[in-house]
GROMACS .gro file of C-alpha atoms in nm:
model
  471
    1MET     CA    1   1.856  -1.736   6.828
    2SER     CA    2   1.872  -1.385   6.969
    3VAL     CA    3   2.137  -1.129   6.887
    4GLY     CA    4   2.267  -1.143   7.242
    5SER     CA    5   2.320  -1.519   7.235
    6VAL     CA    6   2.516  -1.491   6.905
    7GLY     CA    7   2.746  -1.231   7.056
    8ASP     CA    8   2.811  -1.449   7.363
    9GLU     CA    9   2.905  -1.743   7.139
   10VAL     CA   10   3.152  -1.533   6.940
   11ARG     CA   11   3.318  -1.404   7.259
   12SER     CA   12   3.353  -1.760   7.393
   13GLU     CA   13   3.522  -1.870   7.070
   14GLN     CA   14   3.768  -1.581   7.096
   15ALA     CA   15   3.845  -1.656   7.459
   16ARG     CA   16   3.909  -2.027   7.393
   17PRO     CA   17   4.289  -2.093   7.387
   18GLN     CA   18   4.446  -2.201   7.053
   19GLN     CA   19   4.522  -2.572   7.055
   20SER     CA   20   4.721  -2.610   6.726
   21LEU     CA   21   4.952  -2.417   6.491
   22GLY     CA   22   4.764  -2.176   6.264
   23THR     CA   23   4.786  -2.194   5.886
   24ASP     CA   24   4.934  -1.843   5.853
   25ALA     CA   25   5.225  -1.934   6.078
   26ALA     CA   26   5.268  -2.276   5.919
   27ARG     CA   27   5.320  -2.121   5.574
   28ASN     CA   28   5.637  -1.958   5.703
   29LEU     CA   29   5.799  -2.303   5.730
   30ALA     CA   30   5.637  -2.460   5.426
   31THR     CA   31   5.780  -2.478   5.075
   32THR     CA   32   5.512  -2.352   4.839
   33THR     CA   33   5.447  -2.498   4.497
   34LYS     CA   34   5.490  -2.219   4.244
   35SER     CA   35   5.402  -2.164   3.881
   36ALA     CA   36   5.632  -1.999   3.637
   37PRO     CA   37   5.548  -1.629   3.586
   38GLN     CA   38   5.233  -1.604   3.375
   39MET     CA   39   5.165  -1.348   3.101
   40GLN     CA   40   4.825  -1.269   2.952
   41GLU     CA   41   4.977  -1.107   2.640
   42ILE     CA   42   5.097  -1.441   2.500
   43THR     CA   43   4.890  -1.560   2.202
   44SER     CA   44   4.916  -1.849   1.958
   45ARG     CA   45   5.106  -1.632   1.705
   46TRP     CA   46   4.995  -1.840   1.408
   47LEU     CA   47   5.140  -1.597   1.156
   48LEU     CA   48   5.493  -1.644   1.290
   49ARG     CA   49   5.444  -2.020   1.300
   50MET     CA   50   5.298  -2.064   0.951
   51LEU     CA   51   5.494  -1.805   0.752
   52PRO     CA   52   5.791  -1.953   0.560
   53TRP     CA   53   6.107  -1.774   0.672
   54VAL     CA   54   6.381  -1.689   0.424
   55GLN     CA   55   6.741  -1.626   0.526
   56VAL     CA   56   6.847  -1.272   0.431
   57GLN     CA   57   7.220  -1.206   0.409
   58GLY     CA   58   7.323  -0.843   0.421
   59GLY     CA   59   6.997  -0.735   0.583
   60THR     CA   60   6.818  -0.659   0.252
   61TYR     CA   61   6.590  -0.866   0.029
   62ARG     CA   62   6.522  -0.751  -0.329
   63VAL     CA   63   6.203  -0.855  -0.510
   64ASN     CA   64   6.268  -0.862  -0.885
   65ARG     CA   65   5.961  -0.852  -1.108
   66ARG     CA   66   5.875  -0.812  -1.473
   67LEU     CA   67   5.840  -0.458  -1.597
   68SER     CA   68   5.487  -0.329  -1.538
   69TYR     CA   69   5.313  -0.042  -1.714
   70ALA     CA   70   5.037   0.008  -1.459
   71VAL     CA   71   4.976   0.382  -1.430
   72GLY     CA   72   4.778   0.416  -1.112
   73ASP     CA   73   4.554   0.198  -0.898
   74GLY     CA   74   4.572   0.353  -0.553
   75ARG     CA   75   4.322   0.512  -0.322
   76VAL     CA   76   4.239   0.875  -0.257
   77THR     CA   77   4.252   1.036   0.088
   78PHE     CA   78   4.020   1.313   0.204
   79VAL     CA   79   3.993   1.566   0.485
   80GLN     CA   80   3.662   1.646   0.651
   81THR     CA   81   3.548   1.973   0.807
   82GLY     CA   82   3.200   1.937   0.949
   83ASP     CA   83   2.985   1.804   0.667
   84ARG     CA   84   3.223   1.928   0.399
   85VAL     CA   85   3.477   1.696   0.241
   86ALA     CA   86   3.785   1.794   0.040
   87VAL     CA   87   4.042   1.582  -0.139
   88ILE     CA   88   4.408   1.623  -0.050
   89PRO     CA   89   4.564   1.771  -0.370
   90ALA     CA   90   4.860   1.532  -0.379
   91GLU     CA   91   4.619   1.237  -0.354
   92LEU     CA   92   4.482   1.319  -0.699
   93GLY     CA   93   4.808   1.166  -0.822
   94GLU     CA   94   4.650   0.826  -0.749
   95LEU     CA   95   4.422   0.869  -1.051
   96PRO     CA   96   4.567   0.695  -1.359
   97ALA     CA   97   4.556   1.015  -1.568
   98LEU     CA   98   4.750   1.210  -1.302
   99ARG     CA   99   4.986   0.938  -1.176
  100GLY     CA  100   5.333   1.086  -1.128
  101PHE     CA  101   5.218   1.445  -1.188
  102ALA     CA  102   5.409   1.663  -0.940
  103ASP     CA  103   5.291   2.021  -1.009
  104GLU     CA  104   5.150   2.109  -0.667
  105ALA     CA  105   4.984   2.429  -0.785
  106ALA     CA  106   4.796   2.252  -1.064
  107LEU     CA  107   4.690   1.968  -0.831
  108ALA     CA  108   4.568   2.221  -0.576
  109GLU     CA  109   4.353   2.394  -0.839
  110LEU     CA  110   4.210   2.062  -0.955
  111ALA     CA  111   4.127   1.976  -0.593
  112GLN     CA  112   3.940   2.305  -0.559
  113ARG     CA  113   3.734   2.223  -0.869
  114CYS     CA  114   3.609   1.896  -0.719
  115THR     CA  115   3.245   1.938  -0.620
  116GLN     CA  116   3.072   1.744  -0.344
  117ARG     CA  117   2.758   1.539  -0.401
  118GLU     CA  118   2.545   1.322  -0.174
  119PHE     CA  119   2.364   1.004  -0.283
  120ALA     CA  120   2.106   0.812  -0.082
  121ALA     CA  121   2.109   0.433  -0.052
  122GLY     CA  122   1.972   0.276  -0.368
  123GLN     CA  123   2.023   0.586  -0.583
  124ILE     CA  124   2.183   0.539  -0.926
  125ILE     CA  125   2.508   0.733  -0.967
  126ALA     CA  126   2.588   0.627  -1.325
  127THR     CA  127   2.412   0.413  -1.586
  128ALA     CA  128   2.585   0.155  -1.806
  129GLY     CA  129   2.625   0.260  -2.170
  130GLU     CA  130   2.588   0.631  -2.110
  131GLU     CA  131   2.868   0.875  -2.191
  132THR     CA  132   3.080   0.982  -1.899
  133ASP     CA  133   3.265   1.308  -1.864
  134ARG     CA  134   3.368   1.295  -1.500
  135VAL     CA  135   3.546   1.085  -1.240
  136TYR     CA  136   3.387   1.021  -0.900
  137LEU     CA  137   3.596   1.006  -0.583
  138LEU     CA  138   3.422   0.807  -0.309
  139ALA     CA  139   3.486   0.986   0.020
  140HIS     CA  140   3.249   0.781   0.233
  141GLY     CA  141   3.004   0.496   0.180
  142ARG     CA  142   2.980   0.186  -0.033
  143VAL     CA  143   2.870   0.155  -0.396
  144GLU     CA  144   2.790  -0.146  -0.611
  145GLN     CA  145   2.888  -0.196  -0.974
  146ILE     CA  146   2.587  -0.355  -1.142
  147GLY     CA  147   2.592  -0.554  -1.465
  148THR     CA  148   2.372  -0.798  -1.651
  149GLY     CA  149   2.395  -1.170  -1.576
  150PRO     CA  150   2.405  -1.444  -1.841
  151TYR     CA  151   2.025  -1.481  -1.824
  152GLY     CA  152   1.943  -1.113  -1.825
  153ASP     CA  153   1.917  -1.077  -1.448
  154GLU     CA  154   2.099  -0.818  -1.239
  155ALA     CA  155   2.448  -0.912  -1.118
  156VAL     CA  156   2.677  -0.732  -0.873
  157LEU     CA  157   3.016  -0.710  -1.045
  158GLY     CA  158   3.201  -0.542  -0.761
  159VAL     CA  159   3.176  -0.331  -0.447
  160LEU     CA  160   3.374  -0.011  -0.383
  161ALA     CA  161   3.423   0.170  -0.052
  162ASP     CA  162   3.596   0.471   0.103
  163GLY     CA  163   3.890   0.602  -0.101
  164ALA     CA  164   3.794   0.434  -0.428
  165TYR     CA  165   3.723   0.611  -0.757
  166PHE     CA  166   3.535   0.525  -1.074
  167GLY     CA  167   3.495   0.681  -1.416
  168GLU     CA  168   3.867   0.759  -1.437
  169ALA     CA  169   3.884   0.679  -1.811
  170SER     CA  170   3.677   0.991  -1.883
  171LEU     CA  171   3.969   1.223  -1.802
  172LEU     CA  172   4.159   1.105  -2.111
  173ASP     CA  173   3.900   0.955  -2.345
  174PRO     CA  174   3.628   1.191  -2.477
  175ASP     CA  175   3.432   0.887  -2.600
  176ALA     CA  176   3.439   0.702  -2.267
  177ARG     CA  177   3.119   0.529  -2.158
  178TRP     CA  178   3.014   0.364  -1.837
  179LYS     CA  179   3.082  -0.011  -1.855
  180SER     CA  180   2.851  -0.085  -1.563
  181THR     CA  181   2.580   0.082  -1.363
  182VAL     CA  182   2.699   0.231  -1.033
  183ARG     CA  183   2.447   0.230  -0.748
  184ALA     CA  184   2.484   0.354  -0.391
  185ALA     CA  185   2.454   0.062  -0.148
  186THR     CA  186   2.463   0.301   0.149
  187ALA     CA  187   2.442   0.677   0.187
  188CYS     CA  188   2.745   0.805  -0.004
  189THR     CA  189   2.950   1.123  -0.013
  190VAL     CA  190   3.143   1.168  -0.339
  191LEU     CA  191   3.350   1.436  -0.507
  192GLN     CA  192   3.332   1.473  -0.885
  193LEU     CA  193   3.597   1.612  -1.118
  194THR     CA  194   3.489   1.673  -1.477
  195ARG     CA  195   3.696   1.628  -1.790
  196ALA     CA  196   3.614   1.991  -1.882
  197ASP     CA  197   3.783   2.114  -1.563
  198VAL     CA  198   4.097   1.914  -1.640
  199THR     CA  199   4.102   2.025  -2.004
  200ASN     CA  200   4.053   2.392  -1.916
  201LEU     CA  201   4.340   2.382  -1.670
  202ALA     CA  202   4.563   2.195  -1.918
  203GLU     CA  203   4.514   2.481  -2.167
  204ARG     CA  204   4.677   2.716  -1.917
  205ALA     CA  205   4.923   2.480  -1.749
  206GLU     CA  206   5.183   2.340  -1.989
  207SER     CA  207   5.303   2.090  -1.727
  208LEU     CA  208   4.959   1.931  -1.706
  209ALA     CA  209   4.912   1.927  -2.083
  210GLY     CA  210   5.248   1.756  -2.133
  211HIS     CA  211   5.176   1.502  -1.861
  212LEU     CA  212   4.836   1.408  -2.005
  213ALA     CA  213   4.989   1.368  -2.351
  214GLY     CA  214   5.255   1.137  -2.208
  215VAL     CA  215   5.002   0.925  -2.023
  216ALA     CA  216   4.788   0.894  -2.336
  217ALA     CA  217   5.089   0.757  -2.527
  218LEU     CA  218   5.195   0.519  -2.248
  219PRO     CA  219   5.007   0.204  -2.357
  220SER     CA  220   5.194   0.200  -2.691
  221ARG     CA  221   5.354  -0.131  -2.593
  222ARG     CA  222   5.134  -0.436  -2.548
  223THR     CA  223   5.081  -0.566  -2.195
  224ASN     CA  224   4.920  -0.872  -2.042
  225ARG     CA  225   4.616  -0.853  -1.817
  226TYR     CA  226   4.839  -0.785  -1.518
  227GLY     CA  227   4.994  -0.475  -1.675
  228GLU     CA  228   5.329  -0.646  -1.740
  229ALA     CA  229   5.521  -0.605  -2.063
  230ALA     CA  230   5.393  -0.875  -2.298
  231ILE     CA  231   5.607  -1.167  -2.420
  232ASP     CA  232   5.540  -1.222  -2.792
  233LEU     CA  233   5.471  -1.587  -2.876
  234SER     CA  234   5.336  -1.781  -3.170
  235ALA     CA  235   5.126  -2.097  -3.138
  236GLY     CA  236   4.917  -2.314  -3.368
  237HIS     CA  237   5.083  -2.196  -3.690
  238VAL     CA  238   5.159  -2.416  -3.989
  239GLY     CA  239   5.403  -2.390  -4.272
  240GLU     CA  240   5.694  -2.146  -4.265
  241ALA     CA  241   5.546  -1.871  -4.052
  242VAL     CA  242   5.784  -1.614  -3.909
  243VAL     CA  243   5.841  -1.690  -3.542
  244PRO     CA  244   5.825  -1.368  -3.335
  245HIS     CA  245   6.128  -1.239  -3.148
  246THR     CA  246   6.089  -1.134  -2.786
  247PHE     CA  247   6.259  -1.073  -2.453
  248VAL     CA  248   6.144  -1.046  -2.092
  249ASP     CA  249   6.180  -0.693  -1.961
  250TYR     CA  250   6.254  -0.642  -1.591
  251ASP     CA  251   6.154  -0.369  -1.353
  252ALA     CA  252   6.450  -0.129  -1.343
  253ALA     CA  253   6.380  -0.022  -0.985
  254PRO     CA  254   6.275  -0.333  -0.790
  255ARG     CA  255   6.159  -0.297  -0.434
  256GLU     CA  256   6.398  -0.382  -0.155
  257TYR     CA  257   6.294  -0.490   0.195
  258GLU     CA  258   6.533  -0.409   0.479
  259LEU     CA  259   6.511  -0.611   0.798
  260SER     CA  260   6.330  -0.424   1.071
  261VAL     CA  261   6.437  -0.443   1.433
  262ALA     CA  262   6.264  -0.466   1.770
  263GLN     CA  263   6.485  -0.412   2.075
  264THR     CA  264   6.476  -0.361   2.447
  265VAL     CA  265   6.728  -0.352   2.732
  266LEU     CA  266   6.645  -0.592   3.015
  267LYS     CA  267   6.788  -0.500   3.356
  268VAL     CA  268   6.823  -0.738   3.651
  269HIS     CA  269   6.973  -0.641   3.988
  270THR     CA  270   7.268  -0.856   4.091
  271ARG     CA  271   7.111  -0.910   4.433
  272VAL     CA  272   6.807  -1.067   4.272
  273ALA     CA  273   7.018  -1.276   4.036
  274ASP     CA  274   7.239  -1.399   4.321
  275LEU     CA  275   6.995  -1.461   4.607
  276TYR     CA  276   6.656  -1.538   4.455
  277ASN     CA  277   6.728  -1.805   4.197
  278GLN     CA  278   6.561  -2.104   4.365
  279PRO     CA  279   6.357  -2.288   4.261
  280MET     CA  280   6.342  -2.076   3.939
  281ASN     CA  281   6.621  -1.877   3.778
  282GLN     CA  282   6.511  -1.514   3.791
  283THR     CA  283   6.719  -1.407   3.491
  284GLU     CA  284   6.584  -1.690   3.277
  285GLN     CA  285   6.224  -1.604   3.364
  286GLN     CA  286   6.281  -1.235   3.297
  287LEU     CA  287   6.432  -1.318   2.959
  288ARG     CA  288   6.155  -1.565   2.876
  289LEU     CA  289   5.879  -1.310   2.929
  290THR     CA  290   6.076  -1.039   2.746
  291VAL     CA  291   6.122  -1.266   2.444
  292GLU     CA  292   5.749  -1.348   2.447
  293ALA     CA  293   5.663  -0.977   2.442
  294LEU     CA  294   5.915  -0.919   2.163
  295ARG     CA  295   5.763  -1.196   1.949
  296GLU     CA  296   5.415  -1.053   2.006
  297ARG     CA  297   5.537  -0.715   1.885
  298GLN     CA  298   5.703  -0.882   1.586
  299GLU     CA  299   5.374  -1.036   1.473
  300HIS     CA  300   5.196  -0.703   1.526
  301GLU     CA  301   5.450  -0.528   1.302
  302LEU     CA  302   5.424  -0.795   1.031
  303ILE     CA  303   5.053  -0.717   1.008
  304ASN     CA  304   5.034  -0.343   1.075
  305ASN     CA  305   5.368  -0.181   0.989
  306ARG     CA  306   5.326   0.091   0.725
  307GLU     CA  307   5.642  -0.011   0.538
  308PHE     CA  308   5.618  -0.391   0.516
  309GLY     CA  309   5.301  -0.493   0.704
  310LEU     CA  310   5.051  -0.715   0.525
  311LEU     CA  311   4.756  -0.475   0.558
  312ALA     CA  312   4.945  -0.178   0.417
  313ASN     CA  313   5.121  -0.366   0.137
  314CYS     CA  314   4.825  -0.547  -0.013
  315ASP     CA  315   4.776  -0.439  -0.374
  316TYR     CA  316   4.462  -0.228  -0.417
  317GLY     CA  317   4.344  -0.460  -0.689
  318GLN     CA  318   4.340  -0.740  -0.431
  319ARG     CA  319   4.130  -0.549  -0.175
  320LEU     CA  320   3.765  -0.652  -0.161
  321GLN     CA  321   3.457  -0.520   0.014
  322PRO     CA  322   3.192  -0.750   0.168
  323HIS     CA  323   2.870  -0.744  -0.032
  324ASP     CA  324   2.650  -0.718   0.276
  325GLY     CA  325   2.891  -0.580   0.534
  326VAL     CA  326   2.920  -0.904   0.731
  327PRO     CA  327   3.176  -1.166   0.619
  328GLY     CA  328   2.974  -1.423   0.428
  329PRO     CA  329   3.068  -1.742   0.242
  330ASP     CA  330   3.035  -1.557  -0.091
  331ASP     CA  331   3.292  -1.300   0.022
  332MET     CA  332   3.533  -1.570   0.133
  333ASP     CA  333   3.491  -1.747  -0.200
  334GLU     CA  334   3.561  -1.422  -0.384
  335LEU     CA  335   3.874  -1.374  -0.175
  336LEU     CA  336   3.993  -1.725  -0.259
  337SER     CA  337   3.920  -1.680  -0.631
  338ARG     CA  338   4.166  -1.393  -0.660
  339ARG     CA  339   4.471  -1.617  -0.618
  340ARG     CA  340   4.588  -1.970  -0.679
  341GLY     CA  341   4.700  -2.199  -0.402
  342SER     CA  342   4.581  -1.997  -0.104
  343LYS     CA  343   4.742  -2.143   0.207
  344MET     CA  344   4.578  -1.954   0.493
  345PHE     CA  345   4.327  -1.697   0.612
  346LEU     CA  346   4.417  -1.467   0.900
  347ALA     CA  347   4.135  -1.298   1.091
  348HIS     CA  348   4.053  -1.144   1.426
  349PRO     CA  349   3.870  -1.394   1.651
  350ARG     CA  350   3.563  -1.169   1.643
  351ALA     CA  351   3.568  -1.174   1.261
  352ILE     CA  352   3.581  -1.555   1.272
  353ALA     CA  353   3.282  -1.550   1.505
  354ALA     CA  354   3.095  -1.316   1.266
  355PHE     CA  355   3.169  -1.551   0.977
  356GLY     CA  356   3.044  -1.842   1.185
  357ARG     CA  357   2.718  -1.657   1.257
  358GLU     CA  358   2.667  -1.594   0.885
  359CYS     CA  359   2.728  -1.963   0.810
  360ASN     CA  360   2.478  -2.058   1.082
  361ARG     CA  361   2.221  -1.824   0.931
  362ARG     CA  362   2.258  -2.001   0.597
  363GLY     CA  363   2.259  -2.348   0.747
  364LEU     CA  364   2.626  -2.412   0.661
  365VAL     CA  365   2.875  -2.591   0.883
  366PRO     CA  366   3.238  -2.488   0.812
  367GLN     CA  367   3.482  -2.773   0.830
  368SER     CA  368   3.799  -2.778   1.038
  369VAL     CA  369   4.152  -2.896   0.970
  370GLU     CA  370   4.418  -3.024   1.208
  371ILE     CA  371   4.730  -2.811   1.228
  372GLY     CA  372   4.996  -2.917   1.476
  373GLY     CA  373   4.745  -3.103   1.690
  374ASN     CA  374   4.499  -2.811   1.692
  375GLN     CA  375   4.160  -2.808   1.526
  376ILE     CA  376   4.148  -2.490   1.315
  377PRO     CA  377   3.827  -2.370   1.144
  378ALA     CA  378   3.858  -2.374   0.765
  379TRP     CA  379   3.676  -2.266   0.453
  380ARG     CA  380   3.714  -2.468   0.131
  381GLY     CA  381   3.997  -2.653   0.304
  382VAL     CA  382   4.195  -2.334   0.377
  383PRO     CA  383   4.252  -2.284   0.753
  384ILE     CA  384   4.130  -1.961   0.916
  385PHE     CA  385   4.390  -1.873   1.179
  386PRO     CA  386   4.300  -1.629   1.458
  387SER     CA  387   4.509  -1.320   1.529
  388ASN     CA  388   4.414  -1.039   1.765
  389LYS     CA  389   4.680  -0.818   1.602
  390ILE     CA  390   4.442  -0.731   1.316
  391PRO     CA  391   4.288  -0.400   1.427
  392ILE     CA  392   3.920  -0.332   1.490
  393THR     CA  393   3.809   0.021   1.402
  394GLY     CA  394   3.577   0.240   1.603
  395ALA     CA  395   3.299   0.150   1.359
  396ARG     CA  396   3.339  -0.214   1.467
  397THR     CA  397   3.489  -0.325   1.138
  398THR     CA  398   3.803  -0.526   1.072
  399SER     CA  399   3.982  -0.709   0.789
  400ILE     CA  400   4.034  -1.070   0.684
  401ILE     CA  401   4.364  -1.159   0.517
  402CYS     CA  402   4.412  -1.439   0.265
  403MET     CA  403   4.753  -1.532   0.132
  404ARG     CA  404   4.961  -1.776  -0.064
  405THR     CA  405   5.292  -1.841   0.109
  406GLY     CA  406   5.636  -1.963   0.008
  407GLU     CA  407   5.922  -1.841  -0.208
  408GLN     CA  408   5.877  -2.117  -0.466
  409GLU     CA  409   5.505  -2.037  -0.493
  410GLN     CA  410   5.567  -1.663  -0.547
  411GLY     CA  411   5.380  -1.597  -0.225
  412VAL     CA  412   5.427  -1.410   0.101
  413ILE     CA  413   5.745  -1.484   0.294
  414GLY     CA  414   5.898  -1.382   0.622
  415LEU     CA  415   6.251  -1.239   0.623
  416HIS     CA  416   6.510  -1.289   0.894
  417GLN     CA  417   6.881  -1.348   0.942
  418THR     CA  418   7.007  -1.634   1.153
  419GLY     CA  419   7.353  -1.694   1.292
  420LEU     CA  420   7.365  -1.373   1.498
  421PRO     CA  421   7.609  -1.342   1.788
  422ASP     CA  422   7.452  -1.462   2.117
  423GLU     CA  423   7.147  -1.594   1.929
  424ILE     CA  424   6.896  -1.784   2.145
  425GLU     CA  425   6.623  -1.822   1.880
  426PRO     CA  426   6.634  -1.775   1.503
  427SER     CA  427   6.711  -1.407   1.436
  428LEU     CA  428   6.678  -1.318   1.806
  429SER     CA  429   6.980  -1.249   2.021
  430VAL     CA  430   7.045  -1.165   2.387
  431ARG     CA  431   7.372  -0.978   2.445
  432PHE     CA  432   7.529  -0.910   2.784
  433MET     CA  433   7.593  -0.536   2.815
  434GLY     CA  434   7.771  -0.530   3.150
  435ILE     CA  435   7.702  -0.423   3.510
  436ASP     CA  436   7.669  -0.056   3.600
  437GLU     CA  437   7.760   0.127   3.922
  438GLN     CA  438   7.414   0.053   4.064
  439ALA     CA  439   7.476  -0.323   4.037
  440LEU     CA  440   7.226  -0.363   3.752
  441ILE     CA  441   7.297  -0.630   3.493
  442SER     CA  442   7.189  -0.524   3.141
  443TYR     CA  443   7.097  -0.748   2.848
  444LEU     CA  444   7.022  -0.620   2.498
  445VAL     CA  445   6.738  -0.827   2.349
  446THR     CA  446   6.707  -0.789   1.968
  447ALA     CA  447   6.489  -0.941   1.699
  448TYR     CA  448   6.529  -0.881   1.324
  449TYR     CA  449   6.243  -0.949   1.083
  450SER     CA  450   6.040  -0.830   0.786
  451ALA     CA  451   5.795  -0.968   0.529
  452ALA     CA  452   5.779  -0.952   0.149
  453VAL     CA  453   5.497  -1.002  -0.102
  454LEU     CA  454   5.664  -1.151  -0.410
  455VAL     CA  455   5.376  -1.087  -0.655
  456PRO     CA  456   5.065  -0.875  -0.594
  457ASP     CA  457   4.810  -1.157  -0.615
  458ALA     CA  458   4.982  -1.352  -0.336
  459LEU     CA  459   4.800  -1.140  -0.077
  460GLY     CA  460   4.435  -1.034  -0.057
  461VAL     CA  461   4.232  -0.850   0.206
  462LEU     CA  462   3.858  -0.840   0.270
  463GLU     CA  463   3.815  -0.493   0.420
  464ASN     CA  464   3.546  -0.320   0.629
  465VAL     CA  465   3.408  -0.645   0.767
  466GLU     CA  466   3.129  -0.581   1.018
  467ILE     CA  467   3.161  -0.786   1.336
  468SER     CA  468   2.883  -0.646   1.554
  469ARG     CA  469   2.577  -0.723   1.344
  470TRP     CA  470   2.352  -0.995   1.483
  471GLN     CA  471   2.092  -1.151   1.257
   0.00000   0.00000   0.00000
C-alpha cells in the first residue's frame, strides 16, 4: 500500500461522523471502582509483630542486673587523613587498662605515641606463646585468631574486624604472652601502643599511675565467667564441712529505658472532609497512611536508634564477624551458639539471599517454618525474618541479628504504654487539635515505644556481612 493511499484512508476515518458515545465522555457519568490509597513504604514489620511488648507505667523501664566487674570491652574509633590513621584519644578509654580514665592530656599523649603499621593478607601479626609488650588497635581490616585443634590441626578461634583490639593484657602484666596466633585475613591497618610507652608516661603522670594501680587491684573479688560477682556455694561435701556464706550483689546504677516518641501533625481541610467522603472517608484514609508511616519509623528506630536500637545496644562480646565475608551456615551456627533459646533472626532481604546462595553452594537446603500463615525461611528451626530497616553500607555489607525474646526468658522486649487518651492502637493515639482560621483540621498522631535487652547474651549480631559476592 502506498503512502498516499494510507493518508486517504486516515482522512476518511476522520471525516466519518461519530455514531456512538465515546469512552472519554461516558466516564463522566460512570461510577469508577476505586482502590484504597496505596503506599509502597508499607512492609511486613516482623520485628513489631514478633517482639513481646511490656507495659511500662511512668514511661521508664529499669533493668536490674547483678553487679558486674567487667572493666572494658568496647571498640576503638579512629580518624583518617589520607593514608594516615589516628586514634581518638578518648577512645583509648575502651581498653580495659584505661577504662574510666578521664585525664584528657594523658590520653592525648598516649594517642600520639600509637604508631601505625600495615600488614598484608596472610601475614602473622603475633605468635602464640611469645611474650607480648604491646596492644594492637585494628583500624581497618579483618584478622583471625588461630589456635591448635584437638588433633593438632589449625583452628580459627575467632575473627576480629574494624575497631577491635588485641594484646590488651600486656599493658598491665609484664609476663603476658599471646594465647593465640593472630594472622591478617585481609590487608590490615593497625596502631600499636607499647607497655613501655604507658609505663614511661605513668612515671610522670600521677593520675595515670594511680588509675593503673586501681585497675590492677580490681579483680580482688571472684567473678563468674560473665564478669558478675560470684555467689559462693558448696557442693559434694561430706561430714561437717563449713557451709559458705554469700549474698547476691546488685548493680548500684542499673540502666533505665525511657519511652521514645514519634509524632506528626496531620492536617485535613474541612472542605475535603465535608465534600469528598464518598465512597471512602478522606480523614480515615489520611490517618491510616499516617499510622502506617509512623509504625515503619518505629521499627526503624527499634533497630537503628543510638540510645535503644538493637544494633547499637548489642554487647561487644556478642558481635561476630563472618569467617569468609559472606554469611555462611557456620557463621549462623556460631551466632546461635552464643545464646540459649534463640527465637528469631532478623536480616535484610539481600542478606537472606546471600545466605541462600552460600547454602546452595554447599548443597544445603534451608528449611522453612510457618508463622501466621506465612512460610518463613529458617535455620536450625529458628525463623529468619526479613527487614529492610537494617542498613546496608557503601561497601555492600550489612548485619544479621539473632535474639532471644521475652521478659521471662531474660531476652529482648519491646516497651510501650497502653491506655493513652484517644488511643486507636496500643500505645498510639490520635488527638484532635482543633480547626484554625484557614479551615484546616489538625490531628496529633503519637506513638510511644522503646526496646530493652535484659541480659547481654539475649542479643547477638553478625556484622560486616557481604551481600554482593557471587560464587
